[in-house]
Amino acid sequence: MFADLLRRLTAPMPERLPAPDAKLALAALMVRVARSDGHYASAEVHRIDRILQRRHGLDADEAAALRREAEELEAEAPDTVRFTKAIKDTISLEDRVAVIEALWSVVLADGARDEEEDGLLRLLANLLGVNDRDSNLARRRVEQDG
């Protein structure tokens, strides 16, 4: 179902993704982070939906539908390193910092921050070309906003 998108993402010289595909790829990355600790909590699902609503101007049903598609894409996507590097090549630095902020929001949604999630966020920030300082600032913004 997602073969064309995955092929474009992992091409040697990926082109900028059209908006619908970029939304789906970024949502899939949020799902991957939420699933990284082996517990895909309902709080994380709801947080992903809220982020999708806010970020893309979707209503609740549209956000849930996009998240369900993202769950399928995430299951089919290549390893995290290749998947994230592919996303990096298709979005601007400003958007990548916003993605890190969204990912921190997902990590913190269930009220628990474990070592796997922290490690994954450090890796993802690096792969997205976001430095540790900007990632930490993104995390603090999320913690302050609750």
PDB file of C-alpha atoms in Angstrom:
ATOM      1  CA  MET A   1       0.000   0.000   0.000  1.00  0.00           C
ATOM      2  CA  PHE A   2       2.819   2.415   0.849  1.00  0.00           C
ATOM      3  CA  ALA A   3       5.416   0.981  -1.505  1.00  0.00           C
ATOM      4  CA  ASP A   4       5.591   4.082  -3.721  1.00  0.00           C
ATOM      5  CA  LEU A   5       6.047   6.463  -0.784  1.00  0.00           C
ATOM      6  CA  LEU A   6       8.698   4.230   0.798  1.00  0.00           C
ATOM      7  CA  ARG A   7      10.495   3.920  -2.547  1.00  0.00           C
ATOM      8  CA  ARG A   8      10.564   7.713  -2.926  1.00  0.00           C
ATOM      9  CA  LEU A   9      11.713   8.212   0.661  1.00  0.00           C
ATOM     10  CA  THR A  10      14.593   5.775   0.331  1.00  0.00           C
ATOM     11  CA  ALA A  11      15.716   6.795  -3.165  1.00  0.00           C
ATOM     12  CA  PRO A  12      19.403   7.779  -3.393  1.00  0.00           C
ATOM     13  CA  MET A  13      18.430  11.402  -4.099  1.00  0.00           C
ATOM     14  CA  PRO A  14      14.930  11.838  -2.640  1.00  0.00           C
ATOM     15  CA  GLU A  15      12.873  14.771  -3.828  1.00  0.00           C
ATOM     16  CA  ARG A  16      10.842  16.975  -1.533  1.00  0.00           C
ATOM     17  CA  LEU A  17       7.685  15.084  -0.640  1.00  0.00           C
ATOM     18  CA  PRO A  18       4.297  16.509  -1.546  1.00  0.00           C
ATOM     19  CA  ALA A  19       2.414  17.747   1.530  1.00  0.00           C
ATOM     20  CA  PRO A  20       0.152  14.693   1.991  1.00  0.00           C
ATOM     21  CA  ASP A  21       3.092  12.290   1.903  1.00  0.00           C
ATOM     22  CA  ALA A  22       5.191  14.464   4.204  1.00  0.00           C
ATOM     23  CA  LYS A  23       2.334  14.586   6.729  1.00  0.00           C
ATOM     24  CA  LEU A  24       2.034  10.816   6.621  1.00  0.00           C
ATOM     25  CA  ALA A  25       5.787  10.225   6.968  1.00  0.00           C
ATOM     26  CA  LEU A  26       6.056  12.569   9.940  1.00  0.00           C
ATOM     27  CA  ALA A  27       3.026  10.976  11.582  1.00  0.00           C
ATOM     28  CA  ALA A  28       4.646   7.566  11.085  1.00  0.00           C
ATOM     29  CA  LEU A  29       7.768   8.828  12.834  1.00  0.00           C
ATOM     30  CA  MET A  30       5.636   9.899  15.811  1.00  0.00           C
ATOM     31  CA  VAL A  31       4.082   6.431  15.884  1.00  0.00           C
ATOM     32  CA  ARG A  32       7.543   4.854  15.797  1.00  0.00           C
ATOM     33  CA  VAL A  33       8.608   6.926  18.802  1.00  0.00           C
ATOM     34  CA  ALA A  34       5.418   6.082  20.693  1.00  0.00           C
ATOM     35  CA  ARG A  35       5.954   2.373  20.043  1.00  0.00           C
ATOM     36  CA  SER A  36       9.674   2.456  20.915  1.00  0.00           C
ATOM     37  CA  ASP A  37       9.222   1.519  24.566  1.00  0.00           C
ATOM     38  CA  GLY A  38       7.064  -1.493  23.690  1.00  0.00           C
ATOM     39  CA  HIS A  39       3.940   0.145  25.087  1.00  0.00           C
ATOM     40  CA  TYR A  40       1.775   2.144  22.673  1.00  0.00           C
ATOM     41  CA  ALA A  41      -0.287   3.934  25.296  1.00  0.00           C
ATOM     42  CA  SER A  42      -3.658   5.504  24.627  1.00  0.00           C
ATOM     43  CA  ALA A  43      -2.248   8.806  25.928  1.00  0.00           C
ATOM     44  CA  GLU A  44       0.352   8.653  23.155  1.00  0.00           C
ATOM     45  CA  VAL A  45      -2.310   7.878  20.544  1.00  0.00           C
ATOM     46  CA  HIS A  46      -4.384  10.837  21.710  1.00  0.00           C
ATOM     47  CA  ARG A  47      -1.325  13.096  21.749  1.00  0.00           C
ATOM     48  CA  ILE A  48      -0.447  12.112  18.179  1.00  0.00           C
ATOM     49  CA  ASP A  49      -4.009  12.877  17.113  1.00  0.00           C
ATOM     50  CA  ARG A  50      -3.911  16.291  18.815  1.00  0.00           C
ATOM     51  CA  ILE A  51      -0.566  17.138  17.222  1.00  0.00           C
ATOM     52  CA  LEU A  52      -1.904  16.170  13.793  1.00  0.00           C
ATOM     53  CA  GLN A  53      -5.026  18.273  14.347  1.00  0.00           C
ATOM     54  CA  ARG A  54      -3.060  21.318  15.436  1.00  0.00           C
ATOM     55  CA  ARG A  55      -0.210  20.993  12.938  1.00  0.00           C
ATOM     56  CA  HIS A  56      -2.352  20.278   9.889  1.00  0.00           C
ATOM     57  CA  GLY A  57      -5.714  21.854  10.720  1.00  0.00           C
ATOM     58  CA  LEU A  58      -7.516  18.526  10.795  1.00  0.00           C
ATOM     59  CA  ASP A  59     -10.665  17.626  12.668  1.00  0.00           C
ATOM     60  CA  ALA A  60     -10.610  14.707  15.114  1.00  0.00           C
ATOM     61  CA  ASP A  61     -11.774  12.117  12.579  1.00  0.00           C
ATOM     62  CA  GLU A  62      -9.268  13.244   9.937  1.00  0.00           C
ATOM     63  CA  ALA A  63      -6.422  13.188  12.459  1.00  0.00           C
ATOM     64  CA  ALA A  64      -7.365   9.694  13.650  1.00  0.00           C
ATOM     65  CA  ALA A  65      -7.552   8.462  10.050  1.00  0.00           C
ATOM     66  CA  LEU A  66      -4.111   9.926   9.291  1.00  0.00           C
ATOM     67  CA  ARG A  67      -2.692   8.319  12.440  1.00  0.00           C
ATOM     68  CA  ARG A  68      -4.132   4.921  11.474  1.00  0.00           C
ATOM     69  CA  GLU A  69      -2.470   5.231   8.058  1.00  0.00           C
ATOM     70  CA  ALA A  70       0.748   6.253   9.797  1.00  0.00           C
ATOM     71  CA  GLU A  71       0.568   3.163  12.011  1.00  0.00           C
ATOM     72  CA  GLU A  72       0.450   1.003   8.872  1.00  0.00           C
ATOM     73  CA  LEU A  73       3.282   2.939   7.212  1.00  0.00           C
ATOM     74  CA  GLU A  74       5.422   2.721  10.343  1.00  0.00           C
ATOM     75  CA  ALA A  75       5.025  -1.048  10.377  1.00  0.00           C
ATOM     76  CA  GLU A  76       6.228  -1.242   6.744  1.00  0.00           C
ATOM     77  CA  ALA A  77       8.910   1.458   6.941  1.00  0.00           C
ATOM     78  CA  PRO A  78      12.605   0.584   6.848  1.00  0.00           C
ATOM     79  CA  ASP A  79      14.839   0.827   9.880  1.00  0.00           C
ATOM     80  CA  THR A  80      14.659   4.028  11.878  1.00  0.00           C
ATOM     81  CA  VAL A  81      17.986   5.382  10.615  1.00  0.00           C
ATOM     82  CA  ARG A  82      17.091   5.155   6.911  1.00  0.00           C
ATOM     83  CA  PHE A  83      13.511   6.265   7.495  1.00  0.00           C
ATOM     84  CA  THR A  84      14.549   9.343   9.479  1.00  0.00           C
ATOM     85  CA  LYS A  85      17.368  10.310   7.110  1.00  0.00           C
ATOM     86  CA  ALA A  86      14.869  10.102   4.260  1.00  0.00           C
ATOM     87  CA  ILE A  87      12.515  12.454   6.093  1.00  0.00           C
ATOM     88  CA  LYS A  88      15.420  14.843   6.770  1.00  0.00           C
ATOM     89  CA  ASP A  89      16.100  15.112   3.068  1.00  0.00           C
ATOM     90  CA  THR A  90      12.517  16.096   2.345  1.00  0.00           C
ATOM     91  CA  ILE A  91      11.743  18.826   4.930  1.00  0.00           C
ATOM     92  CA  SER A  92      13.284  22.129   5.997  1.00  0.00           C
ATOM     93  CA  LEU A  93      15.386  22.583   9.166  1.00  0.00           C
ATOM     94  CA  GLU A  94      12.657  24.728  10.745  1.00  0.00           C
ATOM     95  CA  ASP A  95      10.145  21.930  10.186  1.00  0.00           C
ATOM     96  CA  ARG A  96      12.604  19.379  11.575  1.00  0.00           C
ATOM     97  CA  VAL A  97      12.880  21.310  14.854  1.00  0.00           C
ATOM     98  CA  ALA A  98       9.074  21.376  15.017  1.00  0.00           C
ATOM     99  CA  VAL A  99       9.085  17.623  14.412  1.00  0.00           C
ATOM    100  CA  ILE A 100      11.480  17.101  17.332  1.00  0.00           C
ATOM    101  CA  GLU A 101       9.154  19.147  19.519  1.00  0.00           C
ATOM    102  CA  ALA A 102       6.210  16.987  18.411  1.00  0.00           C
ATOM    103  CA  LEU A 103       8.215  13.832  19.094  1.00  0.00           C
ATOM    104  CA  TRP A 104       9.063  15.033  22.612  1.00  0.00           C
ATOM    105  CA  SER A 105       5.374  15.711  23.128  1.00  0.00           C
ATOM    106  CA  VAL A 106       4.597  12.103  22.202  1.00  0.00           C
ATOM    107  CA  VAL A 107       7.363  10.749  24.459  1.00  0.00           C
ATOM    108  CA  LEU A 108       6.097  12.760  27.416  1.00  0.00           C
ATOM    109  CA  ALA A 109       2.387  12.041  26.765  1.00  0.00           C
ATOM    110  CA  ASP A 110       2.232   8.988  29.022  1.00  0.00           C
ATOM    111  CA  GLY A 111       3.963  10.784  31.890  1.00  0.00           C
ATOM    112  CA  ALA A 112       6.968   8.476  31.758  1.00  0.00           C
ATOM    113  CA  ARG A 113      10.310   9.124  30.115  1.00  0.00           C
ATOM    114  CA  ASP A 114      12.399   6.001  29.768  1.00  0.00           C
ATOM    115  CA  GLU A 115      15.945   5.448  28.547  1.00  0.00           C
ATOM    116  CA  GLU A 116      14.844   3.879  25.258  1.00  0.00           C
ATOM    117  CA  GLU A 117      12.738   6.891  24.354  1.00  0.00           C
ATOM    118  CA  ASP A 118      15.462   9.334  25.391  1.00  0.00           C
ATOM    119  CA  GLY A 119      18.013   7.446  23.345  1.00  0.00           C
ATOM    120  CA  LEU A 120      15.722   7.280  20.354  1.00  0.00           C
ATOM    121  CA  LEU A 121      15.025  11.023  20.528  1.00  0.00           C
ATOM    122  CA  ARG A 122      18.749  11.785  20.674  1.00  0.00           C
ATOM    123  CA  LEU A 123      19.282   9.574  17.636  1.00  0.00           C
ATOM    124  CA  LEU A 124      16.345  11.079  15.738  1.00  0.00           C
ATOM    125  CA  ALA A 125      17.432  14.638  16.468  1.00  0.00           C
ATOM    126  CA  ASN A 126      20.899  13.826  15.169  1.00  0.00           C
ATOM    127  CA  LEU A 127      19.548  12.085  12.069  1.00  0.00           C
ATOM    128  CA  LEU A 128      17.237  15.036  11.389  1.00  0.00           C
ATOM    129  CA  GLY A 129      20.157  17.455  11.695  1.00  0.00           C
ATOM    130  CA  VAL A 130      18.828  19.050  14.893  1.00  0.00           C
ATOM    131  CA  ASN A 131      21.522  19.714  17.485  1.00  0.00           C
ATOM    132  CA  ASP A 132      21.253  18.663  21.145  1.00  0.00           C
ATOM    133  CA  ARG A 133      20.669  22.222  22.303  1.00  0.00           C
ATOM    134  CA  ASP A 134      17.670  22.718  20.007  1.00  0.00           C
ATOM    135  CA  SER A 135      16.297  19.305  20.938  1.00  0.00           C
ATOM    136  CA  ASN A 136      16.599  20.135  24.656  1.00  0.00           C
ATOM    137  CA  LEU A 137      14.903  23.484  24.103  1.00  0.00           C
ATOM    138  CA  ALA A 138      12.089  21.687  22.247  1.00  0.00           C
ATOM    139  CA  ARG A 139      11.695  19.264  25.158  1.00  0.00           C
ATOM    140  CA  ARG A 140      11.563  22.127  27.653  1.00  0.00           C
ATOM    141  CA  ARG A 141       8.881  23.902  25.603  1.00  0.00           C
ATOM    142  CA  VAL A 142       6.800  20.733  25.664  1.00  0.00           C
ATOM    143  CA  GLU A 143       7.322  20.269  29.413  1.00  0.00           C
ATOM    144  CA  GLN A 144       6.309  23.891  30.071  1.00  0.00           C
ATOM    145  CA  ASP A 145       3.195  23.626  27.917  1.00  0.00           C
ATOM    146  CA  GLY A 146       2.185  20.452  29.713  1.00  0.00           C
TER     147      GLY A 146
END
